[in-house]
Amino acid sequence: RDVDYLLRLCAQLRLWVIAAPGPYICAETQCGGYPTWLAAKREIRLRHLRAHFVKKWDEAFFTYCMEWWERICAIIAPHERARHAAGCVLAFQVENELSQRLSLTEEV
């Protein structure tokens, strides 16, 4: 649960990192990697699909995502190799299913 410690350890061990902090990680993990407390909130839609497979925008969910991004990016950024030679983070994956978020509908 301590990402900063993990990245410092990776740098110390000279391990390269491709950071993929989510918020959505993959369908193979519990709740797609979202915390259980967030998945339990019935008033928001987590990656909700409609019948025609277009994701509907949920402002409350987006608020949680932005809070996550602000916090995790502040932790990862100091470890980027592009910032200094001792950095271990070589790449940053925004999301593995980003194309599904880029639908050209009026709902997005």
Coordinates of C-alpha atoms in Angstrom, one line a residue:
R1 CA 0.0 0.0 0.0
D2 CA 3.0 2.3 0.1
V3 CA 3.7 3.1 -3.6
D4 CA 6.5 5.6 -2.8
Y5 CA 8.4 2.9 -0.8
L6 CA 7.9 0.4 -3.6
L7 CA 9.3 2.8 -6.1
R8 CA 12.3 3.7 -3.9
L9 CA 12.9 0.0 -3.5
C10 CA 12.7 -0.6 -7.2
A11 CA 15.3 2.2 -7.8
Q12 CA 17.6 0.8 -5.1
L13 CA 17.4 -2.7 -6.7
R14 CA 17.8 -1.2 -10.2
L15 CA 14.4 -2.5 -11.4
W16 CA 12.6 -0.6 -14.1
V17 CA 8.9 0.1 -13.6
I18 CA 6.0 0.6 -16.1
A19 CA 3.5 2.3 -13.8
A20 CA -0.2 1.4 -14.5
P21 CA -2.0 3.0 -11.6
G22 CA -5.5 2.7 -12.9
P23 CA -7.9 3.7 -11.6
Y24 CA -9.2 0.7 -13.6
I25 CA -6.6 -2.1 -13.8
C26 CA -8.2 -5.1 -15.5
A27 CA -11.3 -7.2 -15.5
E28 CA -9.4 -10.1 -14.0
T29 CA -9.0 -8.4 -10.6
Q30 CA -11.7 -7.9 -8.0
C31 CA -13.8 -4.9 -8.9
G32 CA -11.4 -4.1 -11.8
G33 CA -8.9 -2.9 -9.2
Y34 CA -11.3 -0.3 -7.7
P35 CA -11.4 -0.4 -4.0
T36 CA -14.3 -2.4 -2.6
W37 CA -15.7 0.6 -0.7
L38 CA -16.1 2.5 -4.0
A39 CA -17.7 -0.5 -5.8
A40 CA -20.2 -0.8 -2.9
K41 CA -21.6 2.7 -3.6
R42 CA -24.8 2.1 -5.4
E43 CA -25.3 5.7 -6.4
I44 CA -22.4 5.7 -8.9
R45 CA -21.6 3.7 -12.0
L46 CA -18.2 2.1 -12.3
R47 CA -17.3 1.7 -15.9
H48 CA -21.0 1.3 -16.6
L49 CA -22.0 -0.1 -20.0
R50 CA -25.3 0.5 -21.7
A51 CA -27.0 -2.0 -23.9
H52 CA -25.1 -0.7 -27.0
F53 CA -21.7 -0.9 -25.1
V54 CA -21.1 2.8 -24.8
K55 CA -20.0 4.0 -21.4
K56 CA -22.2 6.5 -19.7
W57 CA -20.6 9.5 -18.0
D58 CA -20.9 9.6 -14.2
E59 CA -19.8 12.8 -12.6
A60 CA -19.6 11.3 -9.1
F61 CA -17.4 8.5 -10.3
F62 CA -15.2 11.0 -12.2
T63 CA -14.7 12.9 -9.0
Y64 CA -13.3 9.8 -7.3
C65 CA -11.1 9.1 -10.3
M66 CA -9.6 12.6 -10.3
E67 CA -8.9 12.4 -6.5
W68 CA -7.0 9.2 -7.2
W69 CA -5.1 10.6 -10.1
E70 CA -4.0 13.7 -8.2
R71 CA -2.7 11.6 -5.3
I72 CA -1.0 8.8 -7.3
C73 CA 0.6 11.0 -9.9
A74 CA 2.2 13.1 -7.1
I75 CA 3.7 9.9 -5.8
I76 CA 4.9 8.5 -9.1
A77 CA 6.2 11.7 -10.7
P78 CA 9.4 12.1 -8.6
H79 CA 10.4 8.6 -9.6
E80 CA 10.3 9.2 -13.4
R81 CA 13.5 8.4 -15.2
A82 CA 12.9 11.5 -17.4
R83 CA 13.2 13.7 -14.2
H84 CA 16.5 12.3 -13.0
A85 CA 19.0 9.5 -13.7
A86 CA 18.1 7.6 -10.5
G87 CA 14.4 7.3 -11.4
C88 CA 13.0 3.9 -12.0
V89 CA 9.7 4.7 -13.8
L90 CA 10.2 4.4 -17.5
A91 CA 6.6 4.6 -18.7
F92 CA 3.1 5.4 -17.4
Q93 CA 0.1 3.5 -18.8
V94 CA -3.0 5.7 -18.5
E95 CA -5.4 2.8 -18.9
N96 CA -5.4 -0.5 -20.8
E97 CA -8.9 0.0 -22.1
L98 CA -8.7 3.7 -22.9
S99 CA -10.3 3.4 -26.3
Q100 CA -13.6 2.5 -24.7
R101 CA -13.5 5.9 -22.9
L102 CA -13.1 7.8 -26.1
S103 CA -16.5 7.1 -27.7
L104 CA -17.8 10.0 -29.7
T105 CA -21.3 10.4 -28.2
E106 CA -23.0 13.3 -26.6
E107 CA -22.9 11.4 -23.3
V108 CA -19.2 11.7 -22.9

